[in-house]
Coordinates of C-alpha atoms in Angstrom, one line a residue:
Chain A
X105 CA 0.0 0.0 0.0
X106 CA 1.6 3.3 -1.4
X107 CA 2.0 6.2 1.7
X108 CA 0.6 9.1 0.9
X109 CA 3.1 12.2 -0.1
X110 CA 3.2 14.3 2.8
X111 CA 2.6 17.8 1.3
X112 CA 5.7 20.7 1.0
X113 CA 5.3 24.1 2.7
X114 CA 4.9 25.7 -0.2
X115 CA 1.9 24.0 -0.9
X116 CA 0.4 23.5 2.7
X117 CA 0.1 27.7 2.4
X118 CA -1.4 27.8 -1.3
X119 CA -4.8 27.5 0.2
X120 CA -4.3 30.6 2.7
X121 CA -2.9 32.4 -0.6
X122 CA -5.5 31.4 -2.7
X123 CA -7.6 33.2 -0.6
X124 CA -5.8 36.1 0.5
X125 CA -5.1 37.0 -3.2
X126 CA -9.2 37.0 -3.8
X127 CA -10.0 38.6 -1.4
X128 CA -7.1 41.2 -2.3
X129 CA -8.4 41.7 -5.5
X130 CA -11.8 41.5 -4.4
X131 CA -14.4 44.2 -4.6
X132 CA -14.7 44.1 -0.4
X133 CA -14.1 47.2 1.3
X134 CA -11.8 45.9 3.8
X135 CA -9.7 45.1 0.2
X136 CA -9.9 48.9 -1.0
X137 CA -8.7 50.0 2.6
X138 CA -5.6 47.3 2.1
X139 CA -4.8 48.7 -0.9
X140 CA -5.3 52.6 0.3
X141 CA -2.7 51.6 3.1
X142 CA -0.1 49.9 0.7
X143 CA -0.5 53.0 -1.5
X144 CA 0.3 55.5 1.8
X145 CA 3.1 53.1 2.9
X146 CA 4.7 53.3 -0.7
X147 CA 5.0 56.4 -0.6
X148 CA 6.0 57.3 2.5
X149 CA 9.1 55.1 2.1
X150 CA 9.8 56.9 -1.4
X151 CA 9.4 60.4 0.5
X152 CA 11.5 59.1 3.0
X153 CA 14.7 57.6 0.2
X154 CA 14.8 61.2 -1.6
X155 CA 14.0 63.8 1.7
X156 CA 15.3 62.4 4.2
X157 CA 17.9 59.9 3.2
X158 CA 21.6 60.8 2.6
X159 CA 21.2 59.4 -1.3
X160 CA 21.9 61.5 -4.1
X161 CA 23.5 64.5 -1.5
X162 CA 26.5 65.7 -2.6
X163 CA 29.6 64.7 -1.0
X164 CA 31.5 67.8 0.8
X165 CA 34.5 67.9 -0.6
X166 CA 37.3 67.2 1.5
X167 CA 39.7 70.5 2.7
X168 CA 43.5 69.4 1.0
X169 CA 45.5 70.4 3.8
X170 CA 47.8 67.4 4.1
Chain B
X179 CA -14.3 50.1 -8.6
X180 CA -13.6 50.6 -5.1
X181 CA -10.2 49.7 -5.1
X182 CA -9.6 52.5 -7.8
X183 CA -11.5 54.9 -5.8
X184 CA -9.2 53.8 -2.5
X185 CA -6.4 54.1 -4.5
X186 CA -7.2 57.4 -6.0
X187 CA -8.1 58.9 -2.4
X188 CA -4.6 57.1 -0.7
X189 CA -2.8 59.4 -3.5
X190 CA -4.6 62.6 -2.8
X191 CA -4.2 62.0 0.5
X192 CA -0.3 61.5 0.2
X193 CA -0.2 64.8 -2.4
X194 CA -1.8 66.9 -0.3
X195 CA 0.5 66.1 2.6
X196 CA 3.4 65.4 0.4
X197 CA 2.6 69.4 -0.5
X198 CA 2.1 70.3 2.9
X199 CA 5.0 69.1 4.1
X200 CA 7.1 70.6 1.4
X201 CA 5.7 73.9 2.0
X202 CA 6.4 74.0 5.6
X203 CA 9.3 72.3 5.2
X204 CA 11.2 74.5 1.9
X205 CA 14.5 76.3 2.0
X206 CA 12.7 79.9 2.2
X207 CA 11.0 78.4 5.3
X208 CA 14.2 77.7 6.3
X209 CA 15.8 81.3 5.9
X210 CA 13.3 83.0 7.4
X211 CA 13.3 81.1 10.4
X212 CA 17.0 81.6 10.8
X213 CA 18.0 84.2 8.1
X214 CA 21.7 85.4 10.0
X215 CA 24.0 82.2 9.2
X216 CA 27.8 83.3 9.9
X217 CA 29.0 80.7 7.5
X218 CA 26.8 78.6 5.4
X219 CA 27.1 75.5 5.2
X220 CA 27.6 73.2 1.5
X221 CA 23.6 72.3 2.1
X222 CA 23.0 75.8 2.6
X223 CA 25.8 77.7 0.3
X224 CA 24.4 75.8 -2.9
X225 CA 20.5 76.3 -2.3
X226 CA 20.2 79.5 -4.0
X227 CA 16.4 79.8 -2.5
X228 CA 18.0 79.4 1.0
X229 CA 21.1 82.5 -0.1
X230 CA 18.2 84.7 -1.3
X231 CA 15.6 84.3 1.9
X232 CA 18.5 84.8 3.9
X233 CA 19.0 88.0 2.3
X234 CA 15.6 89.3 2.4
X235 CA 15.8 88.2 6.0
X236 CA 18.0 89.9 6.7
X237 CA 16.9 93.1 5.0
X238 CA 13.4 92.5 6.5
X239 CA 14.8 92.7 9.9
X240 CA 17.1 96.4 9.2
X241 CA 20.2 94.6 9.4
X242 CA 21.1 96.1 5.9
X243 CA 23.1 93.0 4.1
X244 CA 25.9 93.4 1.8
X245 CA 27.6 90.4 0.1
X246 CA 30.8 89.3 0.6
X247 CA 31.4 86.3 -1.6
X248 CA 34.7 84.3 -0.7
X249 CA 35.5 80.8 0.4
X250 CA 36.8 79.0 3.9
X251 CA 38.3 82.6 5.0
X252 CA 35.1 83.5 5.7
X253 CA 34.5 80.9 8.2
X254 CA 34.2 83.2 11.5
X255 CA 34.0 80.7 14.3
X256 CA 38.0 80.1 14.6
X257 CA 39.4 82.8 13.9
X258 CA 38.1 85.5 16.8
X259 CA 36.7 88.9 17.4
X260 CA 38.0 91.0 14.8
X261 CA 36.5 88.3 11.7
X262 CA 34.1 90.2 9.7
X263 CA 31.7 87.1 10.2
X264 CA 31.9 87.9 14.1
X265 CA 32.0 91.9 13.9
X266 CA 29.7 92.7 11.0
X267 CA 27.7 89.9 10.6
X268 CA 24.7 91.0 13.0
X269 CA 24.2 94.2 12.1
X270 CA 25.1 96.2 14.8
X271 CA 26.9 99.2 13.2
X272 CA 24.9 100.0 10.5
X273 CA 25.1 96.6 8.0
X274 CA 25.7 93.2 8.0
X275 CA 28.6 91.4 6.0
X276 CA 26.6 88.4 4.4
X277 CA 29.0 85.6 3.7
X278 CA 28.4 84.0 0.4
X279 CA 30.4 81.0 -0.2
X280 CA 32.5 78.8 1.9
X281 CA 35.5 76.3 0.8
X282 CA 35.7 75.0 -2.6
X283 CA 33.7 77.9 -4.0
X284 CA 35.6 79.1 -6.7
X285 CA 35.3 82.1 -9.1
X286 CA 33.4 80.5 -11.6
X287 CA 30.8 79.9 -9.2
X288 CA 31.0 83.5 -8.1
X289 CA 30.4 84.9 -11.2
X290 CA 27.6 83.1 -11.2
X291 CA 26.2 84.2 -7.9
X292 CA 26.8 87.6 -8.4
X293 CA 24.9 87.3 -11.8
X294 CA 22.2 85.7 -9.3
X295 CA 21.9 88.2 -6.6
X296 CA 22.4 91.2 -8.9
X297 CA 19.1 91.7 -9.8
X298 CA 18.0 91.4 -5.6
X299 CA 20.4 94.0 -4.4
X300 CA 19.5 97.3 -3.2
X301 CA 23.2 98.4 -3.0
X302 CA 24.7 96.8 -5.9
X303 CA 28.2 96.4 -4.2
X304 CA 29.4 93.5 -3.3
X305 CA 32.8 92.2 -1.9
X306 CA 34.6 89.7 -3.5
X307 CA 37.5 87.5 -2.2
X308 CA 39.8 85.3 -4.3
X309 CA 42.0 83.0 -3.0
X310 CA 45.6 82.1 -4.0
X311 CA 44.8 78.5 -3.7
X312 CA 42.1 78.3 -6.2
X313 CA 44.6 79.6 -9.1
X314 CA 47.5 76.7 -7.6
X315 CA 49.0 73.7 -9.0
X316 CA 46.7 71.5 -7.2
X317 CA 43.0 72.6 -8.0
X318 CA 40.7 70.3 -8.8
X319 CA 37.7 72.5 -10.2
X320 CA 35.9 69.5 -11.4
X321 CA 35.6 67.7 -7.9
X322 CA 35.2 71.5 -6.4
X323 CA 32.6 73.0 -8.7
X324 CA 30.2 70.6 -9.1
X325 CA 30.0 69.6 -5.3
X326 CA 29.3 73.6 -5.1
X327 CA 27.2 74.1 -7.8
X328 CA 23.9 75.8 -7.1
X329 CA 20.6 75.0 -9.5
X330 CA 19.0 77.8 -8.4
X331 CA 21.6 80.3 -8.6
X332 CA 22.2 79.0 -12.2
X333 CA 18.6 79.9 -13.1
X334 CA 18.9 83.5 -11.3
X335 CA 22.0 84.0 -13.4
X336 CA 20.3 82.9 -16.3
X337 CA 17.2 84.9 -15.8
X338 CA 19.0 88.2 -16.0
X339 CA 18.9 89.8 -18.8
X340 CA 21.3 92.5 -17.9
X341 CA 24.2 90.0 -18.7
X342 CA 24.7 89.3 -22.5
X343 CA 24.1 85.6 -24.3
X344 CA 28.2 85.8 -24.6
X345 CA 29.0 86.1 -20.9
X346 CA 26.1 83.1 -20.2
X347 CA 27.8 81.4 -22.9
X348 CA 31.4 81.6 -21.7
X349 CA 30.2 80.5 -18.5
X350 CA 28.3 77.7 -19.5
X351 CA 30.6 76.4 -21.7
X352 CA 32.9 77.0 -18.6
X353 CA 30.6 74.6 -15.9
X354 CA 30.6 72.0 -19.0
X355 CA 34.1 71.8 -18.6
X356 CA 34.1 71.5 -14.6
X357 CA 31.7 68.3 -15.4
X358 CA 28.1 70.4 -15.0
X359 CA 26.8 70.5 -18.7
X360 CA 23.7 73.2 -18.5
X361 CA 24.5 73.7 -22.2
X362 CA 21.0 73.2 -23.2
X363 CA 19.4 75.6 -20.5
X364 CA 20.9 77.8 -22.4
X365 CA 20.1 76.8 -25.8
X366 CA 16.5 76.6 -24.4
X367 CA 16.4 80.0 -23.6
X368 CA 18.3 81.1 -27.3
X369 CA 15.9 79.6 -28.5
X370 CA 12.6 81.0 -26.9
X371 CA 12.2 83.1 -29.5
X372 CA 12.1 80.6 -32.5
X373 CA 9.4 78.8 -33.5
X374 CA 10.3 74.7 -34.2
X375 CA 7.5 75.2 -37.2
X376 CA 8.7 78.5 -38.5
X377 CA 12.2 77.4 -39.3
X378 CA 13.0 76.5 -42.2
X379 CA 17.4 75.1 -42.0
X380 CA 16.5 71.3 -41.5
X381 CA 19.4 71.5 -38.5
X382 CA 17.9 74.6 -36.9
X383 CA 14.7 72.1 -37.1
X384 CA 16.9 69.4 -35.6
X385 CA 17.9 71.3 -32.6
X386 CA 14.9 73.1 -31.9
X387 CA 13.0 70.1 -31.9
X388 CA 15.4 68.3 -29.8
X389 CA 15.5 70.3 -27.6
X390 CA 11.7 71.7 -27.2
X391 CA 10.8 67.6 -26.4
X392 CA 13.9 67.3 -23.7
X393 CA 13.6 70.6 -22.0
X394 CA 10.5 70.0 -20.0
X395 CA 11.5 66.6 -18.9
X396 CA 15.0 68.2 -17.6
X397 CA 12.9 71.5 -15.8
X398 CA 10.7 68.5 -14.0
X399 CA 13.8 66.9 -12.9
X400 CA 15.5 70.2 -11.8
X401 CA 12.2 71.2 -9.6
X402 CA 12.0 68.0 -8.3
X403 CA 15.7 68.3 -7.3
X404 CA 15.2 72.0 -5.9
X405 CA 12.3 71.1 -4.1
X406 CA 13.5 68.3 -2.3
X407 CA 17.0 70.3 -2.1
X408 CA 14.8 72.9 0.5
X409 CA 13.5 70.0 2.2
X410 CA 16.7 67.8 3.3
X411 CA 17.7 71.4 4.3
X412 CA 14.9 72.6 6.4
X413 CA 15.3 68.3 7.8
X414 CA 18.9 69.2 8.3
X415 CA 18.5 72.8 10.2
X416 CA 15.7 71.4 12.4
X417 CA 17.7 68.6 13.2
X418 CA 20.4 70.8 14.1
X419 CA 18.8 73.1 16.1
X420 CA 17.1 70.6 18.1
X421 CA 20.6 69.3 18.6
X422 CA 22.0 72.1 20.4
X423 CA 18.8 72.9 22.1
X424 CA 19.4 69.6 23.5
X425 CA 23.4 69.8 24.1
X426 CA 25.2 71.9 26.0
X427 CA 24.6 75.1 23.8
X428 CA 28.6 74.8 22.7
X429 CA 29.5 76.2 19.4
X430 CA 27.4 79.5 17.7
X431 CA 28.6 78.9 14.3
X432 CA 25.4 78.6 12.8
X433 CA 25.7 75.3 10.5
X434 CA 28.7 75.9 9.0
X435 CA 31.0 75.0 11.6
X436 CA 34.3 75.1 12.3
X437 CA 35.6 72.2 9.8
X438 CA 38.8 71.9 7.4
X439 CA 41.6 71.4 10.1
X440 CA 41.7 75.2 10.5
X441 CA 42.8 76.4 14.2
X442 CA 40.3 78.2 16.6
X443 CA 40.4 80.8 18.8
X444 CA 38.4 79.6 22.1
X445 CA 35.0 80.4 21.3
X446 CA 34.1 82.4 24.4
X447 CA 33.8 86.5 24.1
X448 CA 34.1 86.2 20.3
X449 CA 31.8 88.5 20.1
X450 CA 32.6 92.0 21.3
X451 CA 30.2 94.2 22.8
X452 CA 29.4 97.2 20.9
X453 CA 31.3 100.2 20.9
X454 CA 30.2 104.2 20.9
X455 CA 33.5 105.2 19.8
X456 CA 34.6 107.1 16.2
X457 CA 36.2 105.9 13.2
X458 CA 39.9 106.3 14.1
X459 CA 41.8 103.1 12.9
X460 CA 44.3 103.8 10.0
X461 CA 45.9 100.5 9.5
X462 CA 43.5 98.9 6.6
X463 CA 45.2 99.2 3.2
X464 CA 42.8 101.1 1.6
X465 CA 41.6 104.7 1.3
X466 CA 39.6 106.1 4.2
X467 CA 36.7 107.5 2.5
X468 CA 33.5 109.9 3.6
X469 CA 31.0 108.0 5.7
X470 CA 27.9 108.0 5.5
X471 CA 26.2 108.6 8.6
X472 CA 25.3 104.7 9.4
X473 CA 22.3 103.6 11.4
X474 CA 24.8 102.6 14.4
X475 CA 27.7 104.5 15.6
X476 CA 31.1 102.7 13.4
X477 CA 32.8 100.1 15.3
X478 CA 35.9 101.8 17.3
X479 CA 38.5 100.5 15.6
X480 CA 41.7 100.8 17.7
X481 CA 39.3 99.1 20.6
X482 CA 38.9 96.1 17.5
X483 CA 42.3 96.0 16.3
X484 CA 43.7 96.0 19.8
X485 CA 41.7 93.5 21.2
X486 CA 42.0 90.9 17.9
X487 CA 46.0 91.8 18.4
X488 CA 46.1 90.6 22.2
X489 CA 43.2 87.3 20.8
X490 CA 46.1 86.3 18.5
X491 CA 49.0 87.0 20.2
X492 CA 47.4 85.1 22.9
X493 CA 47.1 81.9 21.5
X494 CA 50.4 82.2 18.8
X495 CA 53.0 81.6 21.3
X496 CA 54.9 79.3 18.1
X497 CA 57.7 81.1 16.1
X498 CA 55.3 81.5 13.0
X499 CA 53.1 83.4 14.5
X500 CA 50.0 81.2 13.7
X501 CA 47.7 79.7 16.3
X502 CA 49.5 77.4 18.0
X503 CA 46.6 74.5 17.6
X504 CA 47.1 74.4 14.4
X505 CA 50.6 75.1 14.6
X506 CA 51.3 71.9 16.8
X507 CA 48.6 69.7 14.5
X508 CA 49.5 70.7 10.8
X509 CA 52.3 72.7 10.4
X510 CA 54.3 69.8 10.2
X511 CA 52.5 68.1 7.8
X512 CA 51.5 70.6 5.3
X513 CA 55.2 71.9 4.5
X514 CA 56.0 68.0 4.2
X515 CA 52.7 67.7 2.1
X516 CA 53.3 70.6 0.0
X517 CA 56.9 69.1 -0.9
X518 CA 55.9 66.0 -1.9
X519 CA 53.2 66.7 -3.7
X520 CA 53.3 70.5 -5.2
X521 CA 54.8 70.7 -8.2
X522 CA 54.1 73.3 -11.4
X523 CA 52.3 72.4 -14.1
X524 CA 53.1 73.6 -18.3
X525 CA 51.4 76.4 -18.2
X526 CA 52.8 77.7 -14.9
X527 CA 52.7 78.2 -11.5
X528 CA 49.1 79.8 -11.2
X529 CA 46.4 78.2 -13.5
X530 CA 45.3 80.7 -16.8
X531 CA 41.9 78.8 -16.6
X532 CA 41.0 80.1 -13.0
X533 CA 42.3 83.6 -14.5
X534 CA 40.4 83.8 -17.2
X535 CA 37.5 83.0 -14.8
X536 CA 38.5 85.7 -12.6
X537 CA 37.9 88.2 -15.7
X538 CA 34.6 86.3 -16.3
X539 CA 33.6 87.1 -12.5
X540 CA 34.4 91.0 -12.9
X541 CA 32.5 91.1 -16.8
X542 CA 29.6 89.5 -14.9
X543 CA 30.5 92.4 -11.6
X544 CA 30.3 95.4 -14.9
X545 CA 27.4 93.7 -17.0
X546 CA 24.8 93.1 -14.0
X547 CA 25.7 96.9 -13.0
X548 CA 27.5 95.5 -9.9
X549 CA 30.8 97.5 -8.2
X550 CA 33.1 95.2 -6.7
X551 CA 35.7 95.7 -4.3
X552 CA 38.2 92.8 -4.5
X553 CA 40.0 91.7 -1.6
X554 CA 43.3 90.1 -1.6
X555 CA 44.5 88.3 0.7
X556 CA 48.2 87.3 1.6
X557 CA 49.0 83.6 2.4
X558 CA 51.8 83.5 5.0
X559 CA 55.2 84.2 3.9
X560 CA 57.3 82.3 6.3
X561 CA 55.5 78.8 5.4
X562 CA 55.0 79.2 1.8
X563 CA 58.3 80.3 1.4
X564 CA 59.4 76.3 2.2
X565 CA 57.4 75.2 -0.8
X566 CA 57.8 75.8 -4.7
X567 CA 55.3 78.8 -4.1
X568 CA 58.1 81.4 -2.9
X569 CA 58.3 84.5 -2.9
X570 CA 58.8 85.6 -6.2
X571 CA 56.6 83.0 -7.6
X572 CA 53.7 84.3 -5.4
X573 CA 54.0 88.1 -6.7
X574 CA 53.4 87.0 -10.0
X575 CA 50.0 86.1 -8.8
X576 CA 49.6 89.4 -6.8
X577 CA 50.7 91.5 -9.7
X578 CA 48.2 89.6 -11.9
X579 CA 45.0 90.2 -9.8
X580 CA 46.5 93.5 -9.1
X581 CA 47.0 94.3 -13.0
X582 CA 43.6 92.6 -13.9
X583 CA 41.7 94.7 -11.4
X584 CA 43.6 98.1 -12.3
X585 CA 42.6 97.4 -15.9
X586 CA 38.9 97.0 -15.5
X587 CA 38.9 100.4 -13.0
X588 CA 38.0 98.0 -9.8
X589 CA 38.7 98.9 -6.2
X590 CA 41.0 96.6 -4.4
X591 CA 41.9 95.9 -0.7
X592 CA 45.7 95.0 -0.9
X593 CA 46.4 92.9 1.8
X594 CA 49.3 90.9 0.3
X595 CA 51.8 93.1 1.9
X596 CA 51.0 91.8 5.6
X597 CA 52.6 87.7 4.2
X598 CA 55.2 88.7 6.9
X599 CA 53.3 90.4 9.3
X600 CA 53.7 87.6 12.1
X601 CA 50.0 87.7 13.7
X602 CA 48.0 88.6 10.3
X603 CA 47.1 84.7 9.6
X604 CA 46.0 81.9 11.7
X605 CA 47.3 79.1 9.8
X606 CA 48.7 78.8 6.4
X607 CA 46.2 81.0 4.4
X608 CA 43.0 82.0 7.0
X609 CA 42.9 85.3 8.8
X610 CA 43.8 85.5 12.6
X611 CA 41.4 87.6 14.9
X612 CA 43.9 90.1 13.6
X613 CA 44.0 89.5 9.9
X614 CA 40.2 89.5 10.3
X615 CA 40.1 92.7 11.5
X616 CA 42.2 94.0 8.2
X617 CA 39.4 92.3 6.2
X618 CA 36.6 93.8 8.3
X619 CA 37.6 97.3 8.1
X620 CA 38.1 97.3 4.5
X621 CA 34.7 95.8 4.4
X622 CA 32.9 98.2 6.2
X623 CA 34.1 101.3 4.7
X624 CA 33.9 100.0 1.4
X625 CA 29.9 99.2 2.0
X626 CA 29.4 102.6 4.2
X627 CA 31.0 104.8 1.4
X628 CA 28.9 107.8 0.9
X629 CA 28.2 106.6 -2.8

């Protein structure tokens, strides 16, 4: 009698997925607030990279005095 | 349908805060709330908004600014009582010496300033202060001018149309060289005039069109950049502020600091209380002229000169004559530096390129209507004269901004005679409380000249 495959992890979470990504794309209103919130997040990391972060400052130069 | 609408109101929402925030948070913002900086910093020297606000600041408030465009010398916080950045900088007798620039802002980038500012200036005098090491064998104008240069003072310059297409164009063609190619601003506005569809020279065509479909994508980037520029800068000042609220309320250089390995006098009592006294000091190499009756009584200027003799003296104990911090620290090293490493290029000891962009500073100075006094400044004799730079070698460059100046009819405060005079600097090239007080005197009258 063949043993049944016992299932990888990947696969013991495609169910929860499954339904996580319907209801994501769903047309609940808990769904539009998700995606309101991801949008706000987004952005705030963006506004964060080019205000407040040190990329794309210019180095000071550095005083040649030996 | 209601995710679009979600997602439509989570982006409204983040504009409208994204434009709050950048109006409360913008370089003007930031000048008004603190318009009196002693010595900019990089963030603040190259945000032209931030220069400007600080100016109308300061003219808001009666302090009566007048530019005085130079590089580290200007940096009061080491160098003691008699620094123009510590005795005129507030306003107390009558106007305010406005530091614009700090190290590594060379005279390519003045001329550019002073085309900036020109059109904003009541008194259309300004101060301007070259230094030796700019025209030397080691400058390094590509690494120097592009950390310096400022988008917003480029536009300014651009924008006034009391300085000819050729001048723009020599100093455009000039950044493109330093590695800061704003050839097609230029071209952009040449060609405001001309119509893509009236042309009829296919390459006219060609350039027109090329350039009408890249301009606006490059004026989104450079408002983008300028915007978030005032930003990172108000961030920066907050931040700062809160810093020293926080701390033990040490250094009043503003955000500018005392950087560069330069010595320092103690920073107590480098501000001296104000004096009732008259104009009596004699000392300044230039021509006492009629004053004009100032707002405040002059500064007394044996009490200045006196007490920024006894500030140097007092902390110059060393055979040079320099402050003795930077005397024990670097002297040393910089004569074994300069050995090793100076050594003249072809075309000579002082660079022709930073010459010619010297002249380009004063054509700016005579086109924009602007009178400029130029300030030279001695480097100290007994160091330099260790190096290739000696003593003959460094007249030549004397004689030249002498020569240059004579020629176009400018004013100049000839300081190179004091290379000897033992208490003038504090290190190698920055004025000592003493030295400062030279520089401020020559300042002041110059700016309180009955015109």
């Amino acid at each position: 009698m063949a043993r049944e495959r016992r299932r990888g992890p990947i696969e013991s979470i495609r169910p929860l997925a499954d339904e996580i990504r319907e209801w994501f794309f769903s047309d609940a209103r808990d769904a539009a607030v998700a995606w309101a919130t991801i949008v706000v997040v987004l952005s705030a990391v963006l506004v964060w990279f080019f205000a407040v972060s040190p990329y794309g400052a210019p180095a000071a130069p550095v005083y040649a005095a030996f | 349908m209601r995710r679009l609408v979600a997602v439509i109101c989570a982006l409204a929402l983040v504009g409208g805060m994204g434009l709050s925030f950048t109006r409360a948070n913008s370089a003007a913002v930031a000048a008004e709330k603190q318009p009196a900086v002693p010595y900019p910093s990089l963030e603040q020297v190259t945000n032209f908004d931030f220069m400007l606000g600080s100016y109308c600041g300061r003219k808001a408030a009666g302090e009566n600014p007048k530019l005085v465009f130079g590089s580290s010398e200007l940096n009061p916080e080491p160098a003691g009582s008699g620094h123009p950045g510590n005795l005129l900088s507030d306003g107390r007798y009558g106007m305010s010496a406005m530091a614009v620039g700090r190290a590594f802002c060379i005279d390519l980038w003045q001329a550019i300033e002073v085309g900036a500012f020109a059109q904003s200036l009541d008194d259309k005098r300004v101060v301007l202060v070259p230094s030796m090491q700019w025209f030397m064998c080691y400058r390094d104008p590509q690494k120097d001018f592009k950390a310096s240069f400022s988008q917003g003072a480029f536009d300014a310059f651009l924008a006034n149309e009391e300085i000819s297409i050729e001048t723009k164009r020599s100093v455009v063609n000039r950044m493109a060289e330093y590695g800061v190619d704003r050839k097609a601003s230029l071209e952009a506005m040449r060609d405001e005039g001309s119509s893509v569809l009236s042309t009829k020279d296919p390459a006219e065509f060609a350039s027109l069109a090329l350039n009408a479909l890249s301009r606006p994508a490059e004026m989104i980037d450079e408002t983008a950049k300028r915007i978030l520029d005032g930003v990172r800068l108000k961030l920066m000042m907050d931040s700062q502020e809160s810093g020293k609220s926080e701390g033990d309320g040490g250094s009043s250089a503003g955000a500018g600091g005392s950087k560069d390995g330069q010595a320092g006098v103690p920073s107590e009592d480098v501000r001296e209380p104000r004096s009732n006294g008259d104009l009596v000091g004699r000392d300044a190499n230039v021509e006492s002229p009629a004053m004009e009756e100032p707002d405040s009584a002059a500064p007394d200027w044996d009490e200045v000169f006196e007490k920024a003799r006894r500030e140097a003296e007092s902390i110059s104990k060393n055979e040079l004559g320099v402050y003795d911090s930077w005397y024990k620290k670097n002297y040393g090293k910089w004569v074994k530096g300069a050995n090793e490493r100076w050594s003249f290029p072809k075309d000579g000891p002082f660079s022709p390129q930073e010459f010619e962009d010297f002249k380009l500073v004063l054509r700016v100075c005579k086109e924009a209507g602007v009178r400029p006094l130029v300030l030279i400044q001695p480097v100290k004799g007994a160091a330099y004269d260790q190096t290739i730079y000696n003593k003959e070698v460094r007249a030549q460059y004397y004689d030249m901004i002498r020569e240059e100046c004579q020629e176009a009819g400018i004013e100049v405060a000839d300081f190179s005679g004091h290379e000897y005079d033992k208490y003038f600097l504090r290190d190698h090239s920055h004025p000592s409380s003493l030295g400062g007080a030279y520089y401020s005197k020559a300042i002041y009258e110059f700016f309180m000249r009955e015109e």
